[in-house]
Coordinates of C-alpha atoms and ligand atoms in Angstrom, one line a residue:
X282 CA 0.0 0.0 0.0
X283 CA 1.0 3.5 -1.1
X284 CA 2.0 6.0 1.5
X285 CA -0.3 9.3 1.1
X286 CA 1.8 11.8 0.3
X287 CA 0.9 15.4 -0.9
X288 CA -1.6 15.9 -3.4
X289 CA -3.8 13.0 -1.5
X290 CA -6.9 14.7 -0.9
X291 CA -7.8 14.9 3.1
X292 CA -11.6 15.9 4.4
X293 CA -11.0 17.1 7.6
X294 CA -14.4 17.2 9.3
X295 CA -14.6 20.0 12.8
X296 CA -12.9 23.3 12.1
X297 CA -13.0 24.5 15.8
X298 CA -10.0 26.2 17.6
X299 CA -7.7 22.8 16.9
X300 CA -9.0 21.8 14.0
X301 CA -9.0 25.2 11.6
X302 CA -5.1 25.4 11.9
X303 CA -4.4 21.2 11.5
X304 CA -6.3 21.4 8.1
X305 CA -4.4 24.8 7.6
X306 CA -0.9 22.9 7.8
X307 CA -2.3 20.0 5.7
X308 CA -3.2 22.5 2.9
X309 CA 0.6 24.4 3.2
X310 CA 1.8 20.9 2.8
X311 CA 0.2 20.3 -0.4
X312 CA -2.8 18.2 0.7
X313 CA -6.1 19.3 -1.0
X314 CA -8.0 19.8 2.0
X315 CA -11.5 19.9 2.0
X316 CA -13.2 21.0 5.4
X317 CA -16.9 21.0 6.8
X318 CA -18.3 21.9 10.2
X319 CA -21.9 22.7 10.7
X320 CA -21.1 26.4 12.2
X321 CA -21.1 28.7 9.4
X322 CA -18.8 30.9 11.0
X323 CA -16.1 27.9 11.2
X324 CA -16.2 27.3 7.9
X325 CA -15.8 30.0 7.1
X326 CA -13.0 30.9 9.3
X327 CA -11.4 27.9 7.9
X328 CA -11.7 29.0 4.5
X329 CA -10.4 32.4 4.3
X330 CA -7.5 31.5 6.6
X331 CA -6.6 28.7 4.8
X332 CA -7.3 29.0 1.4
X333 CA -8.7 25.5 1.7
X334 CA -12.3 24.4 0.0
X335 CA -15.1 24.0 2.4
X336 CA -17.9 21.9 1.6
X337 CA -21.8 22.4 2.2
X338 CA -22.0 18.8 4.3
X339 CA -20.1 16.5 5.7
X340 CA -21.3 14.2 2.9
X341 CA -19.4 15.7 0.5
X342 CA -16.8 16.5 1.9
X343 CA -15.9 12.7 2.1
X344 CA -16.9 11.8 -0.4
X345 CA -13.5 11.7 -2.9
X346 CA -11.1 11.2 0.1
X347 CA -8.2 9.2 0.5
X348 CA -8.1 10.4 4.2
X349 CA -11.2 11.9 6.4
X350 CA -10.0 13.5 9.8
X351 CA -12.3 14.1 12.6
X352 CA -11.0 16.9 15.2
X353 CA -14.0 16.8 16.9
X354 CA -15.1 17.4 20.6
X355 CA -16.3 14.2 22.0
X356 CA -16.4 10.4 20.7
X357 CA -20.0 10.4 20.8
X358 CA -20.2 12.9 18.3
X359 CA -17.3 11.1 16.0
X360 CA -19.4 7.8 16.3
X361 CA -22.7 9.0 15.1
X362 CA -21.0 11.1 12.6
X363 CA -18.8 8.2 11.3
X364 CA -21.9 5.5 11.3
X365 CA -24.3 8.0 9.4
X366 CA -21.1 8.5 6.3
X367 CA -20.2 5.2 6.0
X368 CA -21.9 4.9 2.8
X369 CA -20.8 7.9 2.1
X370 CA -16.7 6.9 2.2
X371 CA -14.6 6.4 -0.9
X372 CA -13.6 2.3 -1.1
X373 CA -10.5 2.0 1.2
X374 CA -10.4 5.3 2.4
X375 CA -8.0 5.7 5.8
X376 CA -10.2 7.4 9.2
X377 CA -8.2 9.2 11.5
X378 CA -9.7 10.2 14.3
X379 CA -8.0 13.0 15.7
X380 CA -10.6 14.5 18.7
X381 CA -9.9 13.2 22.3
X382 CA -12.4 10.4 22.0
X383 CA -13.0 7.7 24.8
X384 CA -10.9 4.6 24.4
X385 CA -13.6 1.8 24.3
X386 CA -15.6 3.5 22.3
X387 CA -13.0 4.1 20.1
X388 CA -12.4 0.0 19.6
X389 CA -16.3 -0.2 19.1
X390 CA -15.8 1.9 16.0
X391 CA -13.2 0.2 14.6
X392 CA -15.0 -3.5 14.7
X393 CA -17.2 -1.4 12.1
X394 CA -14.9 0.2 10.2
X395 CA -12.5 -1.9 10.2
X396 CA -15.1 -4.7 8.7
X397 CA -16.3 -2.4 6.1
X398 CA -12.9 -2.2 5.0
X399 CA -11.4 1.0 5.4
X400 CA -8.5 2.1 7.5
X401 CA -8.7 3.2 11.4
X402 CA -6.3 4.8 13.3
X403 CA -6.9 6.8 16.1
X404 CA -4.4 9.7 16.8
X405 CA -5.1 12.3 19.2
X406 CA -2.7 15.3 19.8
X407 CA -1.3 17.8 22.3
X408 CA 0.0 20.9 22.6
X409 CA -3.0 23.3 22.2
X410 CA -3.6 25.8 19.6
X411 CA -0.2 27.3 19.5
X412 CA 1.3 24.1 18.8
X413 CA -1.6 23.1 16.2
X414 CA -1.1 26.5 14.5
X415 CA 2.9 25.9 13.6
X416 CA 2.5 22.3 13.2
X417 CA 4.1 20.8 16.2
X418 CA 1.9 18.9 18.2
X419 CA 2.4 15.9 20.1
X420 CA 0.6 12.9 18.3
X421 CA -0.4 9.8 20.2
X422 CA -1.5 6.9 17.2
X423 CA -3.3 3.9 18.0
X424 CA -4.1 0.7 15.1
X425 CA -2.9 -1.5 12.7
X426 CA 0.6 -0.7 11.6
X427 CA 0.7 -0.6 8.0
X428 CA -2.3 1.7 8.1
X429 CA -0.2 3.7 10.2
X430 CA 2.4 3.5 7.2
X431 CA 0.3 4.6 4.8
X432 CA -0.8 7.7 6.4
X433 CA 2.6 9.2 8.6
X434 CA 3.2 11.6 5.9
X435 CA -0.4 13.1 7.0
X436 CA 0.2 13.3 10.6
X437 CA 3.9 14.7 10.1
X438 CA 2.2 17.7 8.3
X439 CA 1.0 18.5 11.6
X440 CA 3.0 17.6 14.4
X441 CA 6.4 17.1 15.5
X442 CA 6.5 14.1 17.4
X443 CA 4.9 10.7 16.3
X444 CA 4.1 8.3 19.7
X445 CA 2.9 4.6 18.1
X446 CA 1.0 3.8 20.9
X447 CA -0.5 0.5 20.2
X448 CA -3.8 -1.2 19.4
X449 CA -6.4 0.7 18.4
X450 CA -7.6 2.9 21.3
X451 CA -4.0 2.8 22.6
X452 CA -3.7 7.0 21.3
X453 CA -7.1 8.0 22.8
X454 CA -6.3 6.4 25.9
X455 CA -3.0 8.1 26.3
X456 CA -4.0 11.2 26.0
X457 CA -6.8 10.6 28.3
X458 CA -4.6 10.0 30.9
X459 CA -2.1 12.5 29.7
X460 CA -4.9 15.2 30.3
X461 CA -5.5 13.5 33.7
X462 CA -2.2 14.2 34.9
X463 CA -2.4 18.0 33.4
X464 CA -5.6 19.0 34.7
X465 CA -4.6 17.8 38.4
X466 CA -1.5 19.4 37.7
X467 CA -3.1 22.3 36.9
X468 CA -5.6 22.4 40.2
X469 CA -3.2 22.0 42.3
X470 CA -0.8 25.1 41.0
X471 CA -3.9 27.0 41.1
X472 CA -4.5 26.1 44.8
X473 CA -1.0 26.4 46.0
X474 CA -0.8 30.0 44.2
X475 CA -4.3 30.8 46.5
X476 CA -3.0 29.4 49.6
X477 CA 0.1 31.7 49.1
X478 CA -2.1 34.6 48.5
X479 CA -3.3 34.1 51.4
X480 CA -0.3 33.7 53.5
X481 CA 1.2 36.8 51.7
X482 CA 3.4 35.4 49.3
X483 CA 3.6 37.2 45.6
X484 CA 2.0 34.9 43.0
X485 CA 4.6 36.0 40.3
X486 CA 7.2 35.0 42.5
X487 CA 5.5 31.7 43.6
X488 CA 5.6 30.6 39.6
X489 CA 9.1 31.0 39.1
X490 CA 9.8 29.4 42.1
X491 CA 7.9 26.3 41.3
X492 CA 9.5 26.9 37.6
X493 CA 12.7 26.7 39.3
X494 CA 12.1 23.5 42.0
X495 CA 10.5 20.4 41.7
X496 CA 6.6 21.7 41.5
X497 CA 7.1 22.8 37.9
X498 CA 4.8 21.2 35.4
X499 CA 3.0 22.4 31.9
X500 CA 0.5 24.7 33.9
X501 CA 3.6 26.6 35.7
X502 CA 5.2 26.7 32.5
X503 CA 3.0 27.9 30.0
X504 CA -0.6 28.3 31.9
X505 CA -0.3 30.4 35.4
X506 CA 1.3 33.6 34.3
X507 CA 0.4 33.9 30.6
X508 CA -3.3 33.1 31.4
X509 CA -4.4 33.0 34.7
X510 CA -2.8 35.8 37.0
X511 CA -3.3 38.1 33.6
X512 CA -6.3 37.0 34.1
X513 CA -6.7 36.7 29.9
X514 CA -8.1 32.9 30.3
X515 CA -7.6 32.7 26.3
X516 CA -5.6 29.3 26.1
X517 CA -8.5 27.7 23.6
X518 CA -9.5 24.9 25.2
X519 CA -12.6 24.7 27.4
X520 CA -13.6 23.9 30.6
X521 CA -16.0 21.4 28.8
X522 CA -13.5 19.5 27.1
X523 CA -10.7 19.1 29.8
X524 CA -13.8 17.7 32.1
X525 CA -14.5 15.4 29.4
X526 CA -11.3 13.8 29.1
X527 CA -10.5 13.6 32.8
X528 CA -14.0 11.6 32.9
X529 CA -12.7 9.4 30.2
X530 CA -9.1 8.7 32.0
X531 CA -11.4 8.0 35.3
X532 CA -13.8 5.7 33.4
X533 CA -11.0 4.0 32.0
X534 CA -9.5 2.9 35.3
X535 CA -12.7 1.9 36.9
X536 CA -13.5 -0.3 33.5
X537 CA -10.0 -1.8 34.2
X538 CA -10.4 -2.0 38.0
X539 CA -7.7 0.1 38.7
X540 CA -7.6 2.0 41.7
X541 CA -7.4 6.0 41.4
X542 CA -8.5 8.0 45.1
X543 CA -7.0 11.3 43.3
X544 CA -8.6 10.6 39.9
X545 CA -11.9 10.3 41.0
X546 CA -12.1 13.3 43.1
X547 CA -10.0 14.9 40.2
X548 CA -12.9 13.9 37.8
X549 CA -15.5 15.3 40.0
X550 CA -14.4 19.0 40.2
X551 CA -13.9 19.5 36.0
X552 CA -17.8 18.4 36.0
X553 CA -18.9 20.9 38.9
X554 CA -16.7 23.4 37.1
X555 CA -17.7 23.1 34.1
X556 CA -21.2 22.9 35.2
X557 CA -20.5 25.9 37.2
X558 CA -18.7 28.6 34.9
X559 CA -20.3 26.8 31.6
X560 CA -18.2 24.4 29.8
X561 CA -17.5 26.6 26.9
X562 CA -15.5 28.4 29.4
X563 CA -11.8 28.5 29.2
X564 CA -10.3 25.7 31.2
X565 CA -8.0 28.1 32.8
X566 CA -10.9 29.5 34.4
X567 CA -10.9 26.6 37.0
X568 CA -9.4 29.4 39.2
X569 CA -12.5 31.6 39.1
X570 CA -14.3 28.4 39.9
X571 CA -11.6 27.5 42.8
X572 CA -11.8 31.0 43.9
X573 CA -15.4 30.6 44.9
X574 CA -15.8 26.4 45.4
X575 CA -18.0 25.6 48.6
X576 CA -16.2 23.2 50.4
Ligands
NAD268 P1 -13.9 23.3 19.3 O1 -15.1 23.2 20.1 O2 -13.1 24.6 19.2 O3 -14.2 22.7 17.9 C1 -15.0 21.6 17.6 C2 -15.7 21.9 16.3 O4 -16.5 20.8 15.9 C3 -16.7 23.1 16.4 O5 -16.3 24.1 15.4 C4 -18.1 22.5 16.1 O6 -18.9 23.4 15.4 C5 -17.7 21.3 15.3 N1 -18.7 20.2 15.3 C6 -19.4 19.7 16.4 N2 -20.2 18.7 16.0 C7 -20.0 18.6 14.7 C8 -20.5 17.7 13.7 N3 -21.4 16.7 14.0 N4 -20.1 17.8 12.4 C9 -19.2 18.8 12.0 N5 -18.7 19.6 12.9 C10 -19.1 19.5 14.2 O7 -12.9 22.1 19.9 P2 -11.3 22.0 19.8 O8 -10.7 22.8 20.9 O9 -10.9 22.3 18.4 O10 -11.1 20.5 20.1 C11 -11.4 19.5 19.2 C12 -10.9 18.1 19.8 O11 -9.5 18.2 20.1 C13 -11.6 17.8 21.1 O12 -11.8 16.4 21.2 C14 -10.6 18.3 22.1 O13 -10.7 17.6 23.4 C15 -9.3 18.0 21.4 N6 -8.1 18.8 21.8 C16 -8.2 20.2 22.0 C17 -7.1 20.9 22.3 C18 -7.2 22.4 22.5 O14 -6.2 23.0 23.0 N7 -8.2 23.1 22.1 C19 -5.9 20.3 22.4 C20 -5.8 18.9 22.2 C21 -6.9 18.2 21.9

């Protein structure tokens, strides 16, 4: 099987905050990138920052692919999308999806896809916007190897570094538990900079000490000053979707029977602050929400 190298044409379905400036790589790389989203305004975001086509449905936007991407926000959403187009796909077209879907669910696709004979990969990614926007995201890839062949060139377009994960599922659950370990990371630099406040301490201060010792993590690094003591909260990903995956890391361990005390209680707070500052929010607005929590 042929590796899908520039001009393969790629449908790259959700043209949100992560997935306008993916498809926006994929067309400087000499993909022919056709996008859809059902928000008018994303497409046509998408299209005048790209240059790439958009089409009126998601229908036809797969259509004549060799490669449909979904960057979409939950697995739900990629499932029901997926099982309505199957018809619609070209004969051995390659899925990726790229959203932060939930492992199991991920694997349930597959047995369909996968049947139906196309390709499956999962590959998730981090790194955020900034990271999307030059191309150098993390990539996490679960499936079948030689699919995964046939469609590196794709994922190189748009990120950096290329983690094979596994089975199918293996990328989505990754990065599951990668956003478990950020978003408690996150909480508790948030409630170590309050509990300083309090004492007196300068917040400034407190991060580049912790950037300095052994508390420093991603959220000391590129989160606390830049978008939560400016109090900007513009990092472009939502409350809503961090609570999401930290769900899907937690349901993951209790599926497997794994005990996770932290996780759990972890788990709980994204949902009450989502639910509580509206997950559309940013997610660095968990402060405003730890600010005020009822304990
Ligand atoms: P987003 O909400 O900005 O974009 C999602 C887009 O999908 C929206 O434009 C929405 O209109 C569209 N959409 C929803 N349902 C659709 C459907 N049925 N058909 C077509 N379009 C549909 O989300 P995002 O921040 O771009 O995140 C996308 C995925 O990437 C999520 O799974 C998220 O968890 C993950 N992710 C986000 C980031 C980040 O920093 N934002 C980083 C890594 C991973």
């Amino acid at each position: 099987m042929t590796a899908l190298v520039p001009p393969a044409r790629v449908a790259l379905i959700g043209l949100g905050n992560m997935g306008r400036p993916m498809g926006g790589c994929l067309q400087r790389a000499g993909y022919r990138v056709t996008g859809f989203d059902v928000s008018d305004d994303a497409r046509n975001a998408f299209a005048s920052a790209s240059g790439a086509q958009v089409a009126a449905d998601a229908a036809s936007a797969v259509r004549d692919a060799d490669v449909v991407i979904t960057m979409l926000p939950t697995g739900r959403i990629v499932r029901d999308l997926l099982g309505a187009l199957m018809t619609q796909l070209r004969p051995g077209a390659v899925v990726i999806d790229m959203s932060s879907s939930e492992p199991m669910g991920t694997r349930e696709l597959g047995e369909t896809l996968i049947a139906a004979g196309f390709g499956f990969i999962d590959a998730p990614v981090s790194g955020g916007v900034r990271r999307a926007v030059d191309g150098s995201l993390s990539i996490m890839v679960g499936g079948d190897v030689a699919t995964i062949d046939r469609v590196e060139p794709v994922l190189k377009a748009m990120g950096r570094t290329i983690f094979r994960t596994g089975l199918l599922g293996s990328g989505h659950a990754m990065k599951a538990l990668n956003n478990y370990v950020s978003g408690a990371g996150l909480i508790a630099a948030c409630e170590a900079v309050n509990v300083g406040k309090a004492f007196g301490l300068d917040s400034g201060l407190m991060i580049d000490v912790l950037n300095a010792s052994t508390g420093r993590n991603n959220s000391t690094e590129v989160k606390m000053k830049q978008f939560i003591l400016s109090q900007t909260w513009g990092s472009g990903f939502s409350v809503g979707l961090m609570a999401k995956d930290i769900r899907s890391a937690n349901d993951l361990a209790h599926a497997l029977g794994v005990p996770v005390p932290l996780a759990d209680h972890c788990a709980d707070l994204w949902d009450d602050a989502a639910k509580t500052i509206g997950g559309a929010s940013d997610h660095t607005e968990i402060q405003r929400y730890l600010d005020n929590v009822k304990v």
